[in-house]
Short mmCIF file of C-alpha atoms and ligand atoms in Angstrom, two decimals:
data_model
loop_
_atom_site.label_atom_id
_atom_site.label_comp_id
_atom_site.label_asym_id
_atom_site.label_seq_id
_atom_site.Cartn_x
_atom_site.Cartn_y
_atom_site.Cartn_z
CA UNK E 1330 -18.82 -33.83 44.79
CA UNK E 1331 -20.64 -34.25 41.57
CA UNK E 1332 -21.24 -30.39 39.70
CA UNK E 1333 -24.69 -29.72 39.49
CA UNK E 1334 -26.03 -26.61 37.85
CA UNK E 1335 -28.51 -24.92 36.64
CA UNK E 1336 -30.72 -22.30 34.44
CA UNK E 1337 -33.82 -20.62 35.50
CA UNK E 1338 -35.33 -18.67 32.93
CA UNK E 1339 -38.68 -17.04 33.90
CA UNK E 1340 -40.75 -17.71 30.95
CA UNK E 1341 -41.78 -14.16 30.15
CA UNK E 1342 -40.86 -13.77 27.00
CA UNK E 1343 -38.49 -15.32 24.19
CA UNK E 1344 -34.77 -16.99 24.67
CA UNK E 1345 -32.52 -13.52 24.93
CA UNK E 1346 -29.00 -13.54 24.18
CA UNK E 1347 -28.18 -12.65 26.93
CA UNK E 1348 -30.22 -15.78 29.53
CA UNK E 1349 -28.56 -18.08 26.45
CA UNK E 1350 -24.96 -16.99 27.44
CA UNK E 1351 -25.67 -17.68 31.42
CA UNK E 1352 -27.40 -20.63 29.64
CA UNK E 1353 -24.17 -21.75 27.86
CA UNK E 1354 -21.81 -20.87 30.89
CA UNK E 1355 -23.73 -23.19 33.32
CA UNK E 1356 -23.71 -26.10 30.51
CA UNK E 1357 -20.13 -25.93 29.79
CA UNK E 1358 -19.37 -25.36 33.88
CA UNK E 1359 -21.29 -28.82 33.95
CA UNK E 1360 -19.72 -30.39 31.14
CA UNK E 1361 -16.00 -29.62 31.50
CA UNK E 1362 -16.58 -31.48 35.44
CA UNK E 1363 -18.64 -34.31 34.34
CA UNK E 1364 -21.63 -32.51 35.89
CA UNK E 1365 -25.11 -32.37 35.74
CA UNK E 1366 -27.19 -29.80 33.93
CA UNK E 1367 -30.42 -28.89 35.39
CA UNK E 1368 -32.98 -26.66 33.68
CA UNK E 1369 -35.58 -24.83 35.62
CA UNK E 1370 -38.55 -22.83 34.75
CA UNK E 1371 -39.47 -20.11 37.07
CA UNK E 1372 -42.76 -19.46 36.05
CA UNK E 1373 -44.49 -18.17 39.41
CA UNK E 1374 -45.31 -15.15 38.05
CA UNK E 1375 -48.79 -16.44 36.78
CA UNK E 1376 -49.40 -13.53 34.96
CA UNK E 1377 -46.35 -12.69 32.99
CA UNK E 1378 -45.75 -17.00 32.29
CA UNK E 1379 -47.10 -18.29 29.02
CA UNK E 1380 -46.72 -21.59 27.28
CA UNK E 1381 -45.67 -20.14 24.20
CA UNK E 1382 -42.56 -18.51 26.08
CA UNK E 1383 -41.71 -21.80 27.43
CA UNK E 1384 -41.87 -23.63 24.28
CA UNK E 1385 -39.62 -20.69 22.81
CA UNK E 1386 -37.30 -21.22 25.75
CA UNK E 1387 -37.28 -24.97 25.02
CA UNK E 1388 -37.46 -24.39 21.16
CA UNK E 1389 -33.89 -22.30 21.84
CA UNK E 1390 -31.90 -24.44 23.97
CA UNK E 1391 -32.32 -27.16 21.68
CA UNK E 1392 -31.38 -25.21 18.25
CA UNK E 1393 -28.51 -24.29 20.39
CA UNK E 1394 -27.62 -27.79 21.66
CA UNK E 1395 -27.80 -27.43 24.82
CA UNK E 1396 -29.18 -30.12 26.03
CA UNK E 1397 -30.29 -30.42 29.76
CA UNK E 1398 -29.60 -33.96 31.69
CA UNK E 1399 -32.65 -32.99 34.12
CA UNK E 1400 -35.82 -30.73 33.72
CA UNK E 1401 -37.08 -28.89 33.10
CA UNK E 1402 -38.51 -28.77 36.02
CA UNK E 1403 -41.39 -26.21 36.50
CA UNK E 1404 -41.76 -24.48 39.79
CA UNK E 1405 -45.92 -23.64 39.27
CA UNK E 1406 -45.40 -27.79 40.10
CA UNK E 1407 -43.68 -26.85 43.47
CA UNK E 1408 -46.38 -24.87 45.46
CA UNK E 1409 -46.66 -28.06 47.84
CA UNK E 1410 -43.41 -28.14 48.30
CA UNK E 1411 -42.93 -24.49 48.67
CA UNK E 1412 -45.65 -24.59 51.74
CA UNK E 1413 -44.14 -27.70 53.41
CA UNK E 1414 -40.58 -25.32 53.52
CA UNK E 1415 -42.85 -22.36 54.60
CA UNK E 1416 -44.52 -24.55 57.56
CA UNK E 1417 -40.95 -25.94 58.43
CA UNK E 1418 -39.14 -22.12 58.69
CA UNK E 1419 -42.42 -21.20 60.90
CA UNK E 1420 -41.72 -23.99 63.25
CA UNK E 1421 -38.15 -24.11 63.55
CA UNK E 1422 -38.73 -19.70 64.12
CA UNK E 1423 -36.63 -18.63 61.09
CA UNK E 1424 -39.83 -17.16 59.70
CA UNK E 1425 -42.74 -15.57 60.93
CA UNK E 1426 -45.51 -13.96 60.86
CA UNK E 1427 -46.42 -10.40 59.98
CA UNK E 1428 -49.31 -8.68 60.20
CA UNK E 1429 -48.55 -4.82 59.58
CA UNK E 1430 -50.81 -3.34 57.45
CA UNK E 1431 -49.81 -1.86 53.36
CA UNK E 1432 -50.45 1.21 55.39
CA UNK E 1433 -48.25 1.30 58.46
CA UNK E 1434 -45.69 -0.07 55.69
CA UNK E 1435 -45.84 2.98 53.59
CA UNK E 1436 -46.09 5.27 56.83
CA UNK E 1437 -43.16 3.92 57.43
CA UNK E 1438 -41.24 3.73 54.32
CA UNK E 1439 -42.11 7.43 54.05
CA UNK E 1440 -41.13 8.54 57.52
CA UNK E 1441 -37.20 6.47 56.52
CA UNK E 1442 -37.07 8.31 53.07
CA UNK E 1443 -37.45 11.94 54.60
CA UNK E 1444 -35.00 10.72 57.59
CA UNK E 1445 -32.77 9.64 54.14
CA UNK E 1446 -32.62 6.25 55.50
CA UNK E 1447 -32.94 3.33 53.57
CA UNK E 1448 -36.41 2.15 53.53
CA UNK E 1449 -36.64 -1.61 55.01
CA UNK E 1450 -39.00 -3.40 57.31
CA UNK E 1451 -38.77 -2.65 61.05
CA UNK E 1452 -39.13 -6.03 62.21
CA UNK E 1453 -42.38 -5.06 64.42
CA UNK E 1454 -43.49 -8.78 64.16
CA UNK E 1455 -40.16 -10.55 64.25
CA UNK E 1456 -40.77 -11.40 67.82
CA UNK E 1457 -44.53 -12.39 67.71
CA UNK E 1458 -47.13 -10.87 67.44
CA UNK E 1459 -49.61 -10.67 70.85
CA UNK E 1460 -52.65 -10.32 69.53
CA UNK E 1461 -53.01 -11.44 65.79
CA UNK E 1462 -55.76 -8.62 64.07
CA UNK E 1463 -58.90 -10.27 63.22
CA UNK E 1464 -59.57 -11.18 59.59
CA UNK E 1465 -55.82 -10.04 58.64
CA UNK E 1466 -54.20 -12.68 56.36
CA UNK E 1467 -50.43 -12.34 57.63
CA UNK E 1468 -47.55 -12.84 55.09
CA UNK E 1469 -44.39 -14.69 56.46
CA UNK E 1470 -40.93 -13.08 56.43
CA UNK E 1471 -37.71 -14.77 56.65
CA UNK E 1472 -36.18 -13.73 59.86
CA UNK E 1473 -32.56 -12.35 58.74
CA UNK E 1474 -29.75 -12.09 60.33
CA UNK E 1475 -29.24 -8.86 62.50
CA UNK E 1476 -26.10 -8.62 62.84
CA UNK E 1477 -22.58 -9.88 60.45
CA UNK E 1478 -22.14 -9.58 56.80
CA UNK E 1479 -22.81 -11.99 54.58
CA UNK E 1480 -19.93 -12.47 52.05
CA UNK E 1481 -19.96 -13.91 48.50
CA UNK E 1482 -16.56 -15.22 46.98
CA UNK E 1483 -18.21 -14.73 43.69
CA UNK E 1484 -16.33 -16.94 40.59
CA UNK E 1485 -16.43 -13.58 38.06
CA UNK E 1486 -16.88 -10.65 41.07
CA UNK E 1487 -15.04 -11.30 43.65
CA UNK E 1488 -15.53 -11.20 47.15
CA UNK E 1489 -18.69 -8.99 47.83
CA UNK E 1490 -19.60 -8.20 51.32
CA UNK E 1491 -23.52 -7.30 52.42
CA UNK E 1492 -24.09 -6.15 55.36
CA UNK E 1493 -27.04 -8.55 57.08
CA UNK E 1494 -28.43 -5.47 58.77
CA UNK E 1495 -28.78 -3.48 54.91
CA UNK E 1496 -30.98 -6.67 54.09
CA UNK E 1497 -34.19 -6.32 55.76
CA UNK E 1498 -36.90 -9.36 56.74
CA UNK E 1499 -37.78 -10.35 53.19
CA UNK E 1500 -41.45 -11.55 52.71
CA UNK E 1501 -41.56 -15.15 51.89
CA UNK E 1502 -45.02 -15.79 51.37
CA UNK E 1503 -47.89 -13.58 50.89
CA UNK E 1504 -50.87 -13.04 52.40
CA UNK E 1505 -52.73 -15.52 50.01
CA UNK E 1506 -49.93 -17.84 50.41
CA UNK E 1507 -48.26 -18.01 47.19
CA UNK E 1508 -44.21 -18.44 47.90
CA UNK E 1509 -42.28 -15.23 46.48
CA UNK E 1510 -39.64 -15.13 43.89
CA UNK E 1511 -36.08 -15.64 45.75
CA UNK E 1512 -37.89 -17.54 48.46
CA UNK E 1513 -38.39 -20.61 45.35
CA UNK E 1514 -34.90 -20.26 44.12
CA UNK E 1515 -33.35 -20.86 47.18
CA UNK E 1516 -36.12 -23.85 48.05
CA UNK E 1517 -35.02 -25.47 44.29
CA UNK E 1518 -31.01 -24.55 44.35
CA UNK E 1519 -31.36 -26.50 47.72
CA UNK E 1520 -33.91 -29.79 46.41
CA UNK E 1521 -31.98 -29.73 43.09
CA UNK E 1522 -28.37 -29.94 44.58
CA UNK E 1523 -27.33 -26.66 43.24
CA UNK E 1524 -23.68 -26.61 43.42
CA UNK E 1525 -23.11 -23.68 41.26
CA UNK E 1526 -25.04 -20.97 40.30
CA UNK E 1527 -24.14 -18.73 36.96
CA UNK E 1528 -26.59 -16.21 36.54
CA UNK E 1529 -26.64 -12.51 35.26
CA UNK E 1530 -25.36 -10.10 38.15
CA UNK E 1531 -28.65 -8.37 38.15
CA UNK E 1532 -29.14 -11.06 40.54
CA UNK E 1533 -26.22 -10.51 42.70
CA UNK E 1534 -28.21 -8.36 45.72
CA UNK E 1535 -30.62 -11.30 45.73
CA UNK E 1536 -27.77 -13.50 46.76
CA UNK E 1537 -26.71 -12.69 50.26
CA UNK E 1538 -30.56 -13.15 51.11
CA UNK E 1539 -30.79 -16.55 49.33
CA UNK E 1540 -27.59 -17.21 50.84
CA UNK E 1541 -29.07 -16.36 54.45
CA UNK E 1542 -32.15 -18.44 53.80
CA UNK E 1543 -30.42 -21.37 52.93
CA UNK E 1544 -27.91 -21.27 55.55
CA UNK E 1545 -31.59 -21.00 57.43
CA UNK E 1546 -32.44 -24.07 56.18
CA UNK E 1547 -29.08 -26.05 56.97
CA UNK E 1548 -28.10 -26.08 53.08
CA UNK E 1549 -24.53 -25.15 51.94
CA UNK E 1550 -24.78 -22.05 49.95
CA UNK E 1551 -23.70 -22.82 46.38
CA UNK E 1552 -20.83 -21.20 44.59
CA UNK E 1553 -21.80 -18.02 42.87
CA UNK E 1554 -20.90 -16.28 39.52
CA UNK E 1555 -22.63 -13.33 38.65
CA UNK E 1556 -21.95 -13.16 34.79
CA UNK E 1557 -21.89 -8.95 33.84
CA UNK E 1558 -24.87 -8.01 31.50
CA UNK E 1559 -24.45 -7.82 27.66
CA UNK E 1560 -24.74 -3.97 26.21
CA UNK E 1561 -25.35 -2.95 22.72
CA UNK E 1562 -22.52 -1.23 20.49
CA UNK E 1563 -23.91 2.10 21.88
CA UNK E 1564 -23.28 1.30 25.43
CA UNK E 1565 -26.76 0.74 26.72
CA UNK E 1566 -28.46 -2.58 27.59
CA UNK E 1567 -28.78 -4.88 24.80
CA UNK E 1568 -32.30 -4.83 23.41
CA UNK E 1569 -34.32 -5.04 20.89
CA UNK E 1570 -34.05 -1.75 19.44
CA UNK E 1571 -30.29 -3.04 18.81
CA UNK E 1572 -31.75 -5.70 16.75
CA UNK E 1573 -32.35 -9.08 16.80
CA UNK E 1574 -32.00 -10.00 20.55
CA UNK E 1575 -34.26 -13.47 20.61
CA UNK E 1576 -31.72 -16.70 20.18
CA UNK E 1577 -34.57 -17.65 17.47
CA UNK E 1578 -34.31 -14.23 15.87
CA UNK E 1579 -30.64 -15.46 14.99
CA UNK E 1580 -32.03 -18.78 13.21
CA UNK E 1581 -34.25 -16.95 11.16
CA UNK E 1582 -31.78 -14.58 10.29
CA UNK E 1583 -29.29 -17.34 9.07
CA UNK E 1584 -26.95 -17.70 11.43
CA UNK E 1585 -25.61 -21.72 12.73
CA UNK E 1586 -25.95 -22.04 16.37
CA UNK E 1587 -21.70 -22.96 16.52
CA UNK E 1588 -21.78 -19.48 15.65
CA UNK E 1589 -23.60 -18.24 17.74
CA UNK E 1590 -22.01 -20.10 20.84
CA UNK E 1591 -18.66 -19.49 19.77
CA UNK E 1592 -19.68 -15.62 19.91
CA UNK E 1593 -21.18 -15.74 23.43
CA UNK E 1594 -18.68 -17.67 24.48
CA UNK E 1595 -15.87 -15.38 23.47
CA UNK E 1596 -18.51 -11.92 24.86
CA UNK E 1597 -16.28 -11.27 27.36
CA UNK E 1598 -13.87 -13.98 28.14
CA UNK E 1599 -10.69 -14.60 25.93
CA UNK E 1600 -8.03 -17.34 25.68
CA UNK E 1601 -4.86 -15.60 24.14
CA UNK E 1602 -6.42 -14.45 20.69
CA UNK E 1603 -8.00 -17.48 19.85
CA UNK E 1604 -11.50 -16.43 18.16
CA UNK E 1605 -12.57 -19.43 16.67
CA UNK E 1606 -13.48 -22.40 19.25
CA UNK E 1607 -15.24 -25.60 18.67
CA UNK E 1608 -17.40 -26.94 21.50
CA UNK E 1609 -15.29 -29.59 22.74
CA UNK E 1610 -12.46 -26.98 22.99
CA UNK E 1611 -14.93 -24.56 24.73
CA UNK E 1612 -15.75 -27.35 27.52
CA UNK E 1613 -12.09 -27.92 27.76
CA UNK E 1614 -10.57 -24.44 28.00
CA UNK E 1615 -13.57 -22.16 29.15
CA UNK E 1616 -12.85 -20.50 32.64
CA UNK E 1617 -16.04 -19.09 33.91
CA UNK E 1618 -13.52 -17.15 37.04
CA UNK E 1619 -11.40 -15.09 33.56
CA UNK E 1620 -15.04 -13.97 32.15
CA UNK E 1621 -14.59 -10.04 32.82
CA UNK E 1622 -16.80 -8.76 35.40
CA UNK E 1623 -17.22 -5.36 33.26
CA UNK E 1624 -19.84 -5.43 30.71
CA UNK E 1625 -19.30 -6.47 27.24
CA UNK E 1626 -20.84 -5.01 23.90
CA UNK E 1627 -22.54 -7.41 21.46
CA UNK E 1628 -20.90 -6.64 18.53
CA UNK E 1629 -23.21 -8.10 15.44
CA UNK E 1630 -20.41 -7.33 12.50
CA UNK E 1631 -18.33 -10.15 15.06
CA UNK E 1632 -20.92 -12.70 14.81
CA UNK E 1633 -21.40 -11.82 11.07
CA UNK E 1634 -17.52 -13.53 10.46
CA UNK E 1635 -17.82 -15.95 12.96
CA UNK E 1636 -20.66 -17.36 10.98
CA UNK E 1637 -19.38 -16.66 7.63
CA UNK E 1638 -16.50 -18.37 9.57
CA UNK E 1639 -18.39 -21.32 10.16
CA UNK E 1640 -20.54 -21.73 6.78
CA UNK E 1641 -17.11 -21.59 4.67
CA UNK E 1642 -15.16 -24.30 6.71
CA UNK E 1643 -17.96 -26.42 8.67
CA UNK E 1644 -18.65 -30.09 7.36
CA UNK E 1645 -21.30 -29.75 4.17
CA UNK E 1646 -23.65 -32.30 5.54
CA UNK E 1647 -24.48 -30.24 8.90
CA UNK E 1648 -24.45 -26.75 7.27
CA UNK E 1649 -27.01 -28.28 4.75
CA UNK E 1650 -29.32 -29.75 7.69
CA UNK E 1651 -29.40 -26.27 8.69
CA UNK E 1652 -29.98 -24.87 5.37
CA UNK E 1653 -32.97 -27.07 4.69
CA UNK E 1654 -34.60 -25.39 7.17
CA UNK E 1655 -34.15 -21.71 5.32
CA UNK E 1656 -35.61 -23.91 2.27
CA UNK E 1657 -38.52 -25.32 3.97
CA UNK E 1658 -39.05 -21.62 5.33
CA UNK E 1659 -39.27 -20.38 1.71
CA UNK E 1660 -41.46 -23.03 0.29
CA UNK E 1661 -38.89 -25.06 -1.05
CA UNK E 1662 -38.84 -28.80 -0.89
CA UNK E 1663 -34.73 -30.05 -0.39
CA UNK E 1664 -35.85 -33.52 -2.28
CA UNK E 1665 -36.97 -31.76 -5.40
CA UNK E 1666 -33.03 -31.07 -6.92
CA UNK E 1667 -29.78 -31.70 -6.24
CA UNK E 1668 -28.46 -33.27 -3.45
CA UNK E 1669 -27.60 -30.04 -0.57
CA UNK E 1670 -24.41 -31.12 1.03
CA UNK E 1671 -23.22 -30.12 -3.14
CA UNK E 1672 -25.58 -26.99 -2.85
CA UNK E 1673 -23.88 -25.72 0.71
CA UNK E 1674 -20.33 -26.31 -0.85
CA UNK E 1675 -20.98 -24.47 -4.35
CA UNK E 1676 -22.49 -21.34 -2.13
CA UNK E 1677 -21.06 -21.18 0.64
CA UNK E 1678 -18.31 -18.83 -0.77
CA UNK E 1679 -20.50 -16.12 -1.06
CA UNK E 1680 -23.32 -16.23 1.56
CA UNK E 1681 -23.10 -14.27 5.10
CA UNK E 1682 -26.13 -16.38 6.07
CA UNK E 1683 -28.62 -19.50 5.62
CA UNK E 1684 -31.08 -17.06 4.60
CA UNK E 1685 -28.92 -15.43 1.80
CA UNK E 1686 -27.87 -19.20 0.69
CA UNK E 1687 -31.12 -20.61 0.84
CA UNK E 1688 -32.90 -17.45 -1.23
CA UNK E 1689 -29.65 -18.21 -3.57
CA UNK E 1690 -30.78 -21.87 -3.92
CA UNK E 1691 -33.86 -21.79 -4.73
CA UNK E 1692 -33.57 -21.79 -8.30
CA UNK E 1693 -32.10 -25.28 -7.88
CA UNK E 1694 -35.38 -26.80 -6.49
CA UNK E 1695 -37.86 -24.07 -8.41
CA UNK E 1696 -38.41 -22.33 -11.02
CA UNK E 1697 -37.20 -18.88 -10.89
CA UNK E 1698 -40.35 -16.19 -10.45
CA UNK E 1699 -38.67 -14.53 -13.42
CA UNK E 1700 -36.02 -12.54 -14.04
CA UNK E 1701 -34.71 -9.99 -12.12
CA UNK E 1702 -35.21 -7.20 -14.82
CA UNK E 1703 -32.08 -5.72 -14.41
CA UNK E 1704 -30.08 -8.68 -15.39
CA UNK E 1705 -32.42 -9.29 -18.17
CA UNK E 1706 -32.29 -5.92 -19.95
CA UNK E 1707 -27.92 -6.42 -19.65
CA UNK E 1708 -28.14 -9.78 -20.85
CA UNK E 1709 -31.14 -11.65 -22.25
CA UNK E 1710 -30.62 -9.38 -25.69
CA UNK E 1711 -31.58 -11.29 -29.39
CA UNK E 1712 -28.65 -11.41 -30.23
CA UNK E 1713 -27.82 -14.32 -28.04
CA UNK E 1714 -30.52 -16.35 -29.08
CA UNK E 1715 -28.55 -18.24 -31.65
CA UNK E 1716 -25.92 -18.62 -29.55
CA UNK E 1717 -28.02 -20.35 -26.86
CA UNK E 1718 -29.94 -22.47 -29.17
CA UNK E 1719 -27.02 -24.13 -30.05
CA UNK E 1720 -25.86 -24.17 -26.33
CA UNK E 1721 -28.85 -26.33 -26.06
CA UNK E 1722 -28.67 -28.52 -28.46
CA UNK E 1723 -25.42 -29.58 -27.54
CA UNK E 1724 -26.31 -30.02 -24.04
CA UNK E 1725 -29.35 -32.06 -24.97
CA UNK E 1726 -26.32 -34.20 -26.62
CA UNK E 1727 -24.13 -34.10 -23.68
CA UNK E 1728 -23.32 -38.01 -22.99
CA UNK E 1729 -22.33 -36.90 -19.28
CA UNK E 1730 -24.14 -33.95 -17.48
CA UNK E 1731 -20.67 -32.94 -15.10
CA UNK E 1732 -19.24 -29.82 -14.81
CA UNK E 1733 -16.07 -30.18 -17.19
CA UNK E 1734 -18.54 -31.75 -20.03
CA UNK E 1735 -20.62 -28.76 -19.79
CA UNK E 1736 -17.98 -25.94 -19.69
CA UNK E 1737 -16.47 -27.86 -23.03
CA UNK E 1738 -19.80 -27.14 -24.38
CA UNK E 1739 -20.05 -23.75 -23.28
CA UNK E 1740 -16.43 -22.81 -24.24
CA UNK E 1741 -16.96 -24.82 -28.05
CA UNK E 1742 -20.23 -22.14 -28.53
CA UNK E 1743 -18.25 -19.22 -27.41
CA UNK E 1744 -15.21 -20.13 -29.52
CA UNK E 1745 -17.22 -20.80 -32.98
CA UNK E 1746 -19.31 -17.04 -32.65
CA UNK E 1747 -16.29 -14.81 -31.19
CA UNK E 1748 -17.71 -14.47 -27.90
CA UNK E 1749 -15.59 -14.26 -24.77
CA UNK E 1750 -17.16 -16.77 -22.03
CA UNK E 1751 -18.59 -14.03 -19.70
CA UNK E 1752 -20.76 -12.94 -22.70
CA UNK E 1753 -22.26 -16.12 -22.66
CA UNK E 1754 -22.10 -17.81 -19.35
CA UNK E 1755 -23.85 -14.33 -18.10
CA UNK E 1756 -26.93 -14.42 -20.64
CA UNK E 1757 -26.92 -18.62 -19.72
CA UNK E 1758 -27.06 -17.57 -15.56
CA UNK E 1759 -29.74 -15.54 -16.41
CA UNK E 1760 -31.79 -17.72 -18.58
CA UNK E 1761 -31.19 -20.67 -15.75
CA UNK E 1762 -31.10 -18.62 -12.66
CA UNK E 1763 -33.21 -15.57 -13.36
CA UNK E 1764 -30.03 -13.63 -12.01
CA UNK E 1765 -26.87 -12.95 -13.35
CA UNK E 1766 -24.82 -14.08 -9.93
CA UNK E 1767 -24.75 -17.52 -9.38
CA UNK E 1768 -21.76 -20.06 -8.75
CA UNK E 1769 -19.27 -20.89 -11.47
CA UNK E 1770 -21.85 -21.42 -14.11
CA UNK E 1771 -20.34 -25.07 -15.05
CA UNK E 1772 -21.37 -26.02 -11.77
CA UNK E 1773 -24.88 -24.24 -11.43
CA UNK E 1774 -25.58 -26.35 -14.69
CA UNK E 1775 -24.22 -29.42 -13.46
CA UNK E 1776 -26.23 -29.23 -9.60
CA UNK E 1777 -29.87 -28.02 -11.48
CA UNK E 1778 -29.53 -31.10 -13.67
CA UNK E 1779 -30.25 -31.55 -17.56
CA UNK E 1780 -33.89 -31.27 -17.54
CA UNK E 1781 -34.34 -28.12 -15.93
CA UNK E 1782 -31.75 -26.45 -17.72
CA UNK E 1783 -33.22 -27.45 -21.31
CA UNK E 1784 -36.39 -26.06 -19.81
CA UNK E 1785 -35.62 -23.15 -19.09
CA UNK E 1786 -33.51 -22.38 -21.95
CA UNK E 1787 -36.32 -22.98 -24.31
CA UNK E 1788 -37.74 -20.85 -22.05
CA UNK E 1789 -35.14 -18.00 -22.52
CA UNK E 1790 -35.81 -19.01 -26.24
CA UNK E 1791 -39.34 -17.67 -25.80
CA UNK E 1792 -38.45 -15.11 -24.45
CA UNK E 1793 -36.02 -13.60 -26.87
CA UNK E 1794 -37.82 -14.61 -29.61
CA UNK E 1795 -40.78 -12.28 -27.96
CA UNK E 1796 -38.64 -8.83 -27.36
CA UNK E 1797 -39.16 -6.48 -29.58
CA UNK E 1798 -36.60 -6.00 -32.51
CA UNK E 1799 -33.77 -3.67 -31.23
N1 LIG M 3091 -35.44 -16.56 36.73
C1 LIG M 3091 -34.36 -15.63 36.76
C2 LIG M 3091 -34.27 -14.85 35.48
O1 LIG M 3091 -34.80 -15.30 34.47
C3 LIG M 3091 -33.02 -16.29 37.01
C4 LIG M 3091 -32.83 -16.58 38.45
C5 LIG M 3091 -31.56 -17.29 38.79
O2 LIG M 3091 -30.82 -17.71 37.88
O3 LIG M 3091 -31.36 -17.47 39.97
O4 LIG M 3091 -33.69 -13.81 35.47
#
């Protein structure tokens, strides 16, 4: 049997952590048994669908990587389909027709809260109807099981028993004939081969009735897993007043998508105390059945290491592909300076995130807007200015612009006016960087290249010249 699964996000808003974990479970489930990986968007809800959550949906599984063999698929497509299963369940009596009223519902639904039963439908129509009601557009219920349970041997749950007489006649279709939420999933789990479904276990009273409807329609039921929701450090539901909840939220914020994987991946589920897990060993060792069916907490300081983690020790030439993104984002064209692979290794040292290393790399590509005024009142004093003229005259001399030529030249200054090398390497960061942090300063040098640094130090030379006496 070839694996085939899927995810069904209902475009109503942005990638969440939480649908790109399920998202990430069903993709690795699929890749680890040579599977297929279907994506499917559930965007019946006319209303609460837009485009621009799609493209966010679509924009987020591919920063993440996970890349879908089919789809996506878009069930506002299906409607045909949807009727021809309708028309099918009608004739072969697993569905019918109902006619009660919204009023004799709520009569009714009030009479079974004061009895403190729970409220369901009372099957009036389930065995036809005599005399249809003029003008009355019916909906169609699925005619459940009376009598049995209906038992899932969930992969992360367990075995979970339902009672078929707790799960009432669920409306299919409604009166104007549009097909109803669980009613599509179980029509597409069943066209799309759906041999396992890992969803969020908000879902898991749905499943007994999708389960009933497609053992209705002569379909195996898949194999469930019913992934726990994620909460925030406080214990409540993850959302946005935790932070930054939207998979595209985490790009912008600087993170690398390994990171963010590895993190979801590990929300959870363990394998001894391994924390750090490239994707290949994720497809190989992740067990979907050891994911812990209690809740976990999204723990942010967590994914702050992981992608520290991954910025210090991932290959230069992929963390700068990301980084030229953060660059772009500021205004910053990656072809105007030195070449980023260098950039990504001189910084990554001391940057949490892209965003950090790009607004740290700027000065590279651009000239600084100025300095920051702190660092200019410690160390852009006249005093220096001799000391940096002749800093730049020697560099203008340099036969090689590398990193050991220039700290020569730096050291030679310091040694000739009895400076120690801070006192001049900080007053040269600034006058180069506009700040006084910056990678070992032989290197900044080196990566912004001769020309910019002899600008700007005539710059700083300007500048000196143009403070007032002390
Ligand atoms: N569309 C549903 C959601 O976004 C998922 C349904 C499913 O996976 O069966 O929550």
């Amino acid at each position: 049997m070839t694996i085939r699964t899927r995810f069904a996000p209902s475009p109503t808003g942005y990638l969440h952590v939480g649908g790109a974990r399920t998202a990430l479970f069903s993709w690795l489930y699929a890749r680890k048994h040579g599977g297929t990986f279907v994506l499917r968007i559930e965007d019946t809800d006319l209303e609460r669908s837009t485009a621009e959550s799609v493209d966010a949906i679509l924009q987020g599984m591919t920063w993440l990587g996970l890349e879908y063999d089919e789809g996506p698929f878009f069930q506002s497509h299906r409607f045909p389909r949807y009727q021809e299963v309708i028309e099918q369940m009608l004739a072969a009596g697993t569905a019918y027709h109902c006619y009660c009223s919204k009023e004799r519902l709520e009569q009714l639904r009030a009479e079974q809260m004061a009895g403190k039963q729970k409220p369901r439908y009372d099957g009036k129509c389930r065995h036809g109807v005599a005399q249809p009601p003029a003008g009355v557009p019916p909906v169609v219920r699925f005619k459940n099981p009376e009598d049995g349970a209906t038992v899932v041997e969930d992969l992360v749950r367990g075995r979970v028993a339902f009672q078929n007489r707790e799960l009432d006649d669920l409306i299919i279709a409604r009166s104007d004939g549009t097909p109803t939420y669980n009613f599509t999933v179980v029509v597409d789990d069943m066209d799309m081969r759906i041999t396992h479904v890992i969803r969020g276990d908000d879902h898991l009273n749905n499943t007994p009735r999708q389960m009933n409807m497609l053992k209705a329609l002569g379909f195996p039921p898949p194999i469930y897993a019913h992934v726990p929701m994620i909460l925030g450090p406080d214990g409540a539901r993850l959302s946005k007043r935790h932070g930054a909840v939207s998979v595209m939220q985490y790009r912008e914020d600087g993170f690398l998508p390994e990171a963010l994987l590895n993190y979801l991946a590990r929300l959870g589920w363990s394998y001894g105390d391994q924390e750090i897990f490239t994707l290949d060993e994720l497809i190989k060792l992740f067990d979907v059945t050891a994911v812990h069916s209690s809740a976990a907490s999204f723990d942010p300081q967590k994914l702050q290491w992981l992608n520290q983690h991954y910025l210090k020790t991932g290959d230069p030439a992929h963390v700068a592909h990301h980084l030229s993104w953060h660059l772009g984002r500021l205004g910053v064209d990656p072809a105007s300076g030195p070449a980023l692979p260098e950039v990504v290794v001189a910084q990554r040292e001391r940057a949490k995130t892209l965003a950090e290393m790009a607004q740290n790399s700027a000065f590279f590509y651009r000239e600084p807007a100025g300095y920051d005024p702190k660092d200019a009142a410690a160390h852009l004093r006249p005093e220096i200015a001799g000391p940096l003229e002749e800093l730049r005259a020697r560099f203008a001399a340099l036969s090689e612009w590398t990193a050991p030529a220039l700290h020569a030249a730096i050291d030679a200054v310091a040694t000739a006016h009895g400076l120690k090398l801070g006192k001049l390497a900080q007053p040269l960061r600034v006058a180069v960087t506009g700040r006084a942090l910056s990678p070992p300063i032989d290197i900044t040098l080196a990566l912004t290249g001769r020309e910019r640094v002899l600008q700007r130090l005539d710059a700083a030379l300007v500048y000196l010249k143009n403070l007032a006496p002390a």
